[in-house]
Short mmCIF file of C-alpha atoms and ligand atoms in Angstrom, two decimals:
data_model
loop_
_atom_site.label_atom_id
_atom_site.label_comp_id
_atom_site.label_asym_id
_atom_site.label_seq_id
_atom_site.Cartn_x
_atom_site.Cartn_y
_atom_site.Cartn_z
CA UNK A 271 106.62 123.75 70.81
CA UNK A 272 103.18 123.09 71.52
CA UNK A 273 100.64 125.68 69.62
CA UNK A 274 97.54 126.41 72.46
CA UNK A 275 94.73 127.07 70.58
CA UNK A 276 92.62 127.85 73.44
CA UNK A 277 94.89 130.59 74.97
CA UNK A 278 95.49 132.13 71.28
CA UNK A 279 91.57 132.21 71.15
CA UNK A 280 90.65 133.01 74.60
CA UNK A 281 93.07 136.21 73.90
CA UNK A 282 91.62 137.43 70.93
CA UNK A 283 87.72 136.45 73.05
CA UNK A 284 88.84 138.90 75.88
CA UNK A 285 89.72 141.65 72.96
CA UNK A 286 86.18 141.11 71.79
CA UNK A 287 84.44 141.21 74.71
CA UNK A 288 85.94 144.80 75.41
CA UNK A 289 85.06 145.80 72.08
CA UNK A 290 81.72 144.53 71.83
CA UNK A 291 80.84 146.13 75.22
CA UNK A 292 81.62 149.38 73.64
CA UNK A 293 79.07 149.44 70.90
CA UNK A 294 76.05 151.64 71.03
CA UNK A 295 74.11 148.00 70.82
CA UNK A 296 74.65 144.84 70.32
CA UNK A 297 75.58 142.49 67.38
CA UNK A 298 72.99 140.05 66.40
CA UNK A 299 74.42 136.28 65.06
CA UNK A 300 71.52 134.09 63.70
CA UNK A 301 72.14 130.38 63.27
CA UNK A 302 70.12 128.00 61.57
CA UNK A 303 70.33 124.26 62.39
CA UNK A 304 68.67 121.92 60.13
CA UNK A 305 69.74 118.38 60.43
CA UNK A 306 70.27 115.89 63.24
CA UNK A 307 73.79 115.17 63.01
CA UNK A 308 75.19 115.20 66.51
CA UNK A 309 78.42 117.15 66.32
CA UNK A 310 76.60 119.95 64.59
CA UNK A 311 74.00 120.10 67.25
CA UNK A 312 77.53 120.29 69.41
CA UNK A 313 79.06 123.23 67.74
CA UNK A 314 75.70 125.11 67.55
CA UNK A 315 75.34 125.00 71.18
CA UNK A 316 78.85 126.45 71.72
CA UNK A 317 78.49 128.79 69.28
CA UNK A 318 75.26 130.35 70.96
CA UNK A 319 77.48 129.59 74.21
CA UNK A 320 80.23 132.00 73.14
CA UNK A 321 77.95 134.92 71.41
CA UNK A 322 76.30 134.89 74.72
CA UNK A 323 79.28 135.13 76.68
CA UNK A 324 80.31 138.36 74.54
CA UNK A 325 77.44 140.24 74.55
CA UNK A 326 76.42 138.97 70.69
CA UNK A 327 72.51 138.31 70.60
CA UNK A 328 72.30 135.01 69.29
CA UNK A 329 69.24 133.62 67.79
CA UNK A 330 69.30 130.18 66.80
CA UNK A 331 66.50 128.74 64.71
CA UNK A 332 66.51 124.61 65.33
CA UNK A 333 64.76 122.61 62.93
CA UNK A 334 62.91 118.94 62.09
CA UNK A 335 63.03 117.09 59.57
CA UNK A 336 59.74 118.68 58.72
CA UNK A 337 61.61 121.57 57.48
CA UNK A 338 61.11 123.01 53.40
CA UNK A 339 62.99 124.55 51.15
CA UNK A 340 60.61 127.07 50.84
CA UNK A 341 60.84 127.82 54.62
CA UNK A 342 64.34 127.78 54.68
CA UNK A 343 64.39 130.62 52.16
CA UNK A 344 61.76 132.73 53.60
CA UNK A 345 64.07 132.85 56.70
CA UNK A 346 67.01 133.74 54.92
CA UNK A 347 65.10 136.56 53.20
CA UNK A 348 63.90 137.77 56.69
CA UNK A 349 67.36 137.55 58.22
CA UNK A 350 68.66 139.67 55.23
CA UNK A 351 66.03 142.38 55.93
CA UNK A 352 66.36 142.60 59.40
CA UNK A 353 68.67 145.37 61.10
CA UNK A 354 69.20 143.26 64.46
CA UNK A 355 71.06 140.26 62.91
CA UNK A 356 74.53 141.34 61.24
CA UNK A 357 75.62 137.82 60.59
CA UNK A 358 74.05 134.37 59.36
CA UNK A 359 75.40 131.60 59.93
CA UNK A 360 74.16 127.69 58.19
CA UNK A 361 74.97 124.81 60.29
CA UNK A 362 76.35 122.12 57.24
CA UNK A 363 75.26 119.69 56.34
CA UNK A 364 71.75 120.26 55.51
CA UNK A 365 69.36 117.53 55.68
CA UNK A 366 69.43 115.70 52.59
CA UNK A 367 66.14 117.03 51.02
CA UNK A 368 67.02 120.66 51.27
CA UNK A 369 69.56 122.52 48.46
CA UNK A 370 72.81 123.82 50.45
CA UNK A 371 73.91 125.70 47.51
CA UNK A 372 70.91 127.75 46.67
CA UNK A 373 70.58 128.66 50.41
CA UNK A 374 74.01 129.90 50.90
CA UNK A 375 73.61 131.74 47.88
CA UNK A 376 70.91 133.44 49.25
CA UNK A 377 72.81 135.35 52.05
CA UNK A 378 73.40 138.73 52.01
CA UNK A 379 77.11 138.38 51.07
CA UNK A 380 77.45 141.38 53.83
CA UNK A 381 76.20 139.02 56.77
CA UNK A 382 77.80 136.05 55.38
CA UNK A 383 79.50 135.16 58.64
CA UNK A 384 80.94 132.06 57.77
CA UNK A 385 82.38 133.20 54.25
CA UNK A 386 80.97 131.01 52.35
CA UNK A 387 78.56 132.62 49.57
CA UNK A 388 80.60 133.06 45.81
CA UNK A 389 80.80 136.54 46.58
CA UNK A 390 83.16 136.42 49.70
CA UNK A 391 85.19 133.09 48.14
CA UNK A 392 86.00 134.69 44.97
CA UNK A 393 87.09 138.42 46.87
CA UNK A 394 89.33 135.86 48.96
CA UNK A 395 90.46 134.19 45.85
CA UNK A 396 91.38 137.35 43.80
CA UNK A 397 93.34 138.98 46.93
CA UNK A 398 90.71 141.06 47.50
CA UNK A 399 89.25 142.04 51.18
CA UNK A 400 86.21 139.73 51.53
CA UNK A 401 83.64 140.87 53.84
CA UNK A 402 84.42 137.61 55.89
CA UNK A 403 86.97 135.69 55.60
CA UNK A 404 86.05 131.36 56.55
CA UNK A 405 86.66 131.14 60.51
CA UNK A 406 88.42 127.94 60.15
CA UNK A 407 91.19 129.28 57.63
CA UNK A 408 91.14 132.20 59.37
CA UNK A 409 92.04 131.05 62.78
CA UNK A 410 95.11 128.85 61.15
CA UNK A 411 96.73 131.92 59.69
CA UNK A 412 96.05 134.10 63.15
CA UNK A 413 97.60 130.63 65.17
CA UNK A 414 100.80 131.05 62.72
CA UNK A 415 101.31 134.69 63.36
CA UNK A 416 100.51 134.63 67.28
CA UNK A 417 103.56 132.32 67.19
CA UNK A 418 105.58 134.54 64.90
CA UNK A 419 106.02 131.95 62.24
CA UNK A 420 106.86 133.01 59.07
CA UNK A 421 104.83 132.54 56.32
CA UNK A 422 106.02 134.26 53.47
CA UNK A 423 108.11 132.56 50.99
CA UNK A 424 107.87 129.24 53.03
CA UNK A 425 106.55 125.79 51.02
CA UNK A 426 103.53 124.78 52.66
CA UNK A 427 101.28 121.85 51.87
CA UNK A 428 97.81 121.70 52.60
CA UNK A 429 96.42 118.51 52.80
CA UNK A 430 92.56 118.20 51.89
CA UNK A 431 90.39 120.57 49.30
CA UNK A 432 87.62 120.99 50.77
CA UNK A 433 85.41 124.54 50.58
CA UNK A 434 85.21 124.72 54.29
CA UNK A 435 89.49 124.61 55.29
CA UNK A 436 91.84 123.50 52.37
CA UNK A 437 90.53 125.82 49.24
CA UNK A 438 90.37 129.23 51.68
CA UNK A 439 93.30 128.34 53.47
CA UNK A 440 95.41 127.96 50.58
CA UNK A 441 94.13 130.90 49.04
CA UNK A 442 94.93 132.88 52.26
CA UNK A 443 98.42 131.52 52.35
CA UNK A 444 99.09 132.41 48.78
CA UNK A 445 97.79 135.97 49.85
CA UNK A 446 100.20 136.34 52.41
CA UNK A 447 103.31 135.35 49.87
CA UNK A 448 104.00 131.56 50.91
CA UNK A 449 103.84 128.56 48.12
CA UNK A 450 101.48 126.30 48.41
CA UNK A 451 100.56 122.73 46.97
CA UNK A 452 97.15 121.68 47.23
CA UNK A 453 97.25 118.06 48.43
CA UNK A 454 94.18 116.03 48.61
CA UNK A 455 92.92 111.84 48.65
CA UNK A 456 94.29 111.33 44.75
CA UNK A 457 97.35 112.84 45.51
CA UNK A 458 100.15 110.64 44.28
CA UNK A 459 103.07 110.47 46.76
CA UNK A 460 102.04 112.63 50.22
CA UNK A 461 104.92 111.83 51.52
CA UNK A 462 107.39 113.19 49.04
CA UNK A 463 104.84 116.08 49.05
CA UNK A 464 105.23 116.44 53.17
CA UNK A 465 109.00 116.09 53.13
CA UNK A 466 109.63 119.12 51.28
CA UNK A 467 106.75 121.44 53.07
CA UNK A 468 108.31 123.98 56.03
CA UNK A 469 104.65 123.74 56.85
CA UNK A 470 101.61 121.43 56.44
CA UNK A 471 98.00 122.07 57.25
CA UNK A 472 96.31 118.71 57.23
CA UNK A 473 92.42 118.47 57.20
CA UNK A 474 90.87 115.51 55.93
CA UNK A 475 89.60 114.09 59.30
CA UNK A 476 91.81 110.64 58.29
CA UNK A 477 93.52 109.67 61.59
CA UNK A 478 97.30 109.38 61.96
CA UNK A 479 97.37 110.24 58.01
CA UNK A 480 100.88 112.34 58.59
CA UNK A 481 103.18 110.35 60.80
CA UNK A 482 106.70 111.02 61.51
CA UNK A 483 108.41 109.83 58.76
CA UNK A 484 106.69 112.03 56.61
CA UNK A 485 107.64 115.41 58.64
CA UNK A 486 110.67 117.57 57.84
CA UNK A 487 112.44 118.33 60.76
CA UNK A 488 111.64 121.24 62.18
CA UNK A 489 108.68 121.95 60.29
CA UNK A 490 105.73 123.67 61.53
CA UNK A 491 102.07 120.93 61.42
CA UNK A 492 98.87 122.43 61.97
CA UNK A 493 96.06 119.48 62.37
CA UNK A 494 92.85 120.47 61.43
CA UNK A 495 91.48 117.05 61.23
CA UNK A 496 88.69 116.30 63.74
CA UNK A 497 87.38 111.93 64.40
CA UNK A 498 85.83 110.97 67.22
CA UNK A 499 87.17 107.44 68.07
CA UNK A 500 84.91 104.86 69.95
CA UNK A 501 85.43 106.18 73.36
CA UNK A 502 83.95 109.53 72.23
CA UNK A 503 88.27 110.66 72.05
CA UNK A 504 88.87 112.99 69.42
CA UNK A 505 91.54 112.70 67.63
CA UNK A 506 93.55 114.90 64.17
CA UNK A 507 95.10 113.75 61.19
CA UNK A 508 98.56 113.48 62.46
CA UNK A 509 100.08 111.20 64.19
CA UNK A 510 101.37 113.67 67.51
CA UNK A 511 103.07 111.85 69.87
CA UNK A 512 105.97 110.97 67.00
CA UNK A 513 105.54 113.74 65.06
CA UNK A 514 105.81 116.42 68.06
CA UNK A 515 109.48 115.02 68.32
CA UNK A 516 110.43 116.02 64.96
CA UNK A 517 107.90 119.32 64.52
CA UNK A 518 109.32 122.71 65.40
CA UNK A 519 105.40 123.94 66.00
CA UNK A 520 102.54 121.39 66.16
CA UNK A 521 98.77 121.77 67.10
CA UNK A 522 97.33 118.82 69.46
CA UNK A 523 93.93 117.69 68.95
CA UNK A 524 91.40 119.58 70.71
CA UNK A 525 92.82 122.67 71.77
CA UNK A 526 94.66 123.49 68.60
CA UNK A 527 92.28 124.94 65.21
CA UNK A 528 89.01 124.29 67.06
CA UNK A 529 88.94 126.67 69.72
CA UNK A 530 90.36 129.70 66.31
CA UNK A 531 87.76 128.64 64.55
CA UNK A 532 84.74 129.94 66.89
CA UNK A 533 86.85 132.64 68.19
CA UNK A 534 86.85 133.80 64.29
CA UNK A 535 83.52 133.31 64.16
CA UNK A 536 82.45 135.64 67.01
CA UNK A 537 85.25 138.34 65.19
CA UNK A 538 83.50 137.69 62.25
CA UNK A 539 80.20 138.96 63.79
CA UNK A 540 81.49 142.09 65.14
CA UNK A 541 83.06 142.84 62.32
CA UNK A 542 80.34 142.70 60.26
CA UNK A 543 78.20 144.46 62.58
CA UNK A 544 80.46 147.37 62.22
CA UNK A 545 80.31 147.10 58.11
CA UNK A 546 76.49 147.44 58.51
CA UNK A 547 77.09 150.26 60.88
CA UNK A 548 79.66 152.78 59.73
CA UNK A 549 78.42 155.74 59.28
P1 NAD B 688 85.90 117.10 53.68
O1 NAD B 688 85.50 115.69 53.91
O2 NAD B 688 85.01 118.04 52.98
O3 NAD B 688 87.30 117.10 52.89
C1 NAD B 688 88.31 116.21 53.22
C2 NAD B 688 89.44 116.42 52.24
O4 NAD B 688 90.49 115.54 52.59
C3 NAD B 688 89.07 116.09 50.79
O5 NAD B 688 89.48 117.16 49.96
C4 NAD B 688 89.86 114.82 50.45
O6 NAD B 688 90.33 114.83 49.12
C5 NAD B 688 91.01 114.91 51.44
N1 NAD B 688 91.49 113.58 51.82
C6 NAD B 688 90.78 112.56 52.37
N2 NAD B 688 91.57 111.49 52.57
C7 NAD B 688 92.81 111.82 52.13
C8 NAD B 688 94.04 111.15 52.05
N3 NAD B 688 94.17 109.89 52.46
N4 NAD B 688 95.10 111.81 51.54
C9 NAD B 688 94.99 113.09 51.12
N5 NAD B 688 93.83 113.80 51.18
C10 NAD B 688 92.75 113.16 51.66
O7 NAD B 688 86.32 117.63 55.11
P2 NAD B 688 86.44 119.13 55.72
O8 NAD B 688 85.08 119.66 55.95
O9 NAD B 688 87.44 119.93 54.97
O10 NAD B 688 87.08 118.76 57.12
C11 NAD B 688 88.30 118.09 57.20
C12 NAD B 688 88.57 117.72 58.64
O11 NAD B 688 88.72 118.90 59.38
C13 NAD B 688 87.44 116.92 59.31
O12 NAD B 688 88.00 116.03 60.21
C14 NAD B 688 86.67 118.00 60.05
O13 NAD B 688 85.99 117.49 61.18
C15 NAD B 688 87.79 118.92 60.45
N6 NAD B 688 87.40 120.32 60.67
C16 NAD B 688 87.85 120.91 61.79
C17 NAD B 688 87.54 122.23 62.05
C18 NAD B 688 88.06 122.87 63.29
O14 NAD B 688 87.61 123.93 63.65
N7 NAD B 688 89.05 122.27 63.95
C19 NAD B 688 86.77 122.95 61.14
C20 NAD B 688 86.34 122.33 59.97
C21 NAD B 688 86.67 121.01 59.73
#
């Protein structure tokens, strides 16, 4: 069976909308783009897109090359202070000159949207409730139960160990009782690794990196993976014409992870818009 993404997310969207409508005002999502890579500039548009569409006031804050350090972290500390905004989000990467790490840091962990700052990975890491949980992770685990696939006790793999997907993801699978193996590119053997997993998560963005020999039958393959071939097609990390044959579940490439992962994103808003608001 074919996971849709897009219906799963457009769902939980509608849910939002209803919810958001009902609040005395209305969440506030700031998102700060400094670099000039092209898929960023991509995502930031549909994620000012989408808060729009909800009724999230979204305040995006584009920036040259001109851009300090200095600056950077004078917004930040503004964002922090101000009531309107309930969530921040940093486009990555950063242009090269600027320090990633000491401006995530600097975010309220409360309006952390995207997870991210020490604070929120090391509540996910120790089982406890962060105050947001990484959109993309977060979207795989809501895909798996919309589709009532059981997670707990099941052997998954994740493939890639990245901050963004494969650390949280695993750590939010272990969290909900499966057993996981961390996979990543000096992994010996992948494929004996594959064979054995009930369900893989691949996201390293190397095309047709999990083909069909490599599935179990009747295992469930999320693709995560995201490359943009020379025709501007995006393709995932698994090979899904063969592999749908064998999969019991599979994600296609779009319409699979991506459309979760800004769905989450605009959950993660409200939800953090009500943590600054309960009374
Ligand atoms: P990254 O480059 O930070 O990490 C890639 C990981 O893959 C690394 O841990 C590396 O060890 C592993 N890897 C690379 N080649 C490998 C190989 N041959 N065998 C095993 N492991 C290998 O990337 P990322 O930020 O985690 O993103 C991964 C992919 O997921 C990219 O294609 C990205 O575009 C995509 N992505 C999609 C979404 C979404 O919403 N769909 C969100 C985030 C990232």
């Amino acid at each position: 069976m074919i996971i849709d993404g897009k219906k799963v997310a457009l769902s939980l969207l509608e849910e939002l909308e209803t919810k958001i409508k009902a609040l005395e005002k209305k969440p506030g999502l700031a998102v700060i783009l400094a670099n000039d890579d092209y898929s960023s500039k991509i995502y930031v548009d549909s994620k000012e897109k989408h808060s729009i569409a909800l009724g999230i006031k979204s305040c995006v804050y584009r920036f040259d090359k001109t851009i300090t350090q200095g600056k950077l972290i004078q917004l930040i500390h503004e964002l922090n202070e101000n009531p309107e905004i309930n969530g921040i989000l940093v486009q990555l990467p950063l242009y090269s000159h600027l320090n990633e790490k000491e401006i995530l840091e600097l975010i309220n962990p409360k309006k952390d949207v995207d997870g991210f700052h020490p604070v929120n990975v090391g509540k996910l890491y120790a089982g406890l409730n962060p105050y947001a949980v990484c959109c993309t992770p977060k979207g795989i685990v809501k895909l798996l139960k919309a589709y009532s696939i059981e997670i707990e006790g099941k052997d998954v793999l994740v493939i890639g160990r990245s901050n963004i997907v494969g650390k949280p993801v695993a750590s939010l699978l272990i969290n909900e009782n499966a057993t996981v193996t961390l996979a990543h590119s000096k992994t010996k053997n992948l494929k004996n690794h594959c064979k054995r997993a009930d369900i893989i998560i691949s996201a390293t963005g190397h095309p047709n990196l999990v083909t069909s020999d490599m599935v179990k039958k009747g295992a469930v393959v999320i693709d995560v993976g995201i490359s943009r071939q020379g025709c501007g097609r995006l393709i995932g990390d698994v090979d899904f014409e063969k592999v749908k044959d064998i999969a019991s579940f599979i994600t296609p490439v779009p319409g699979g992870v991506g459309p979760m992962t800004i769905a989450c994103l605009m959950e993660n808003t409200y939800e953090l818009y009500l943590l600054q608001n309960k009374r």
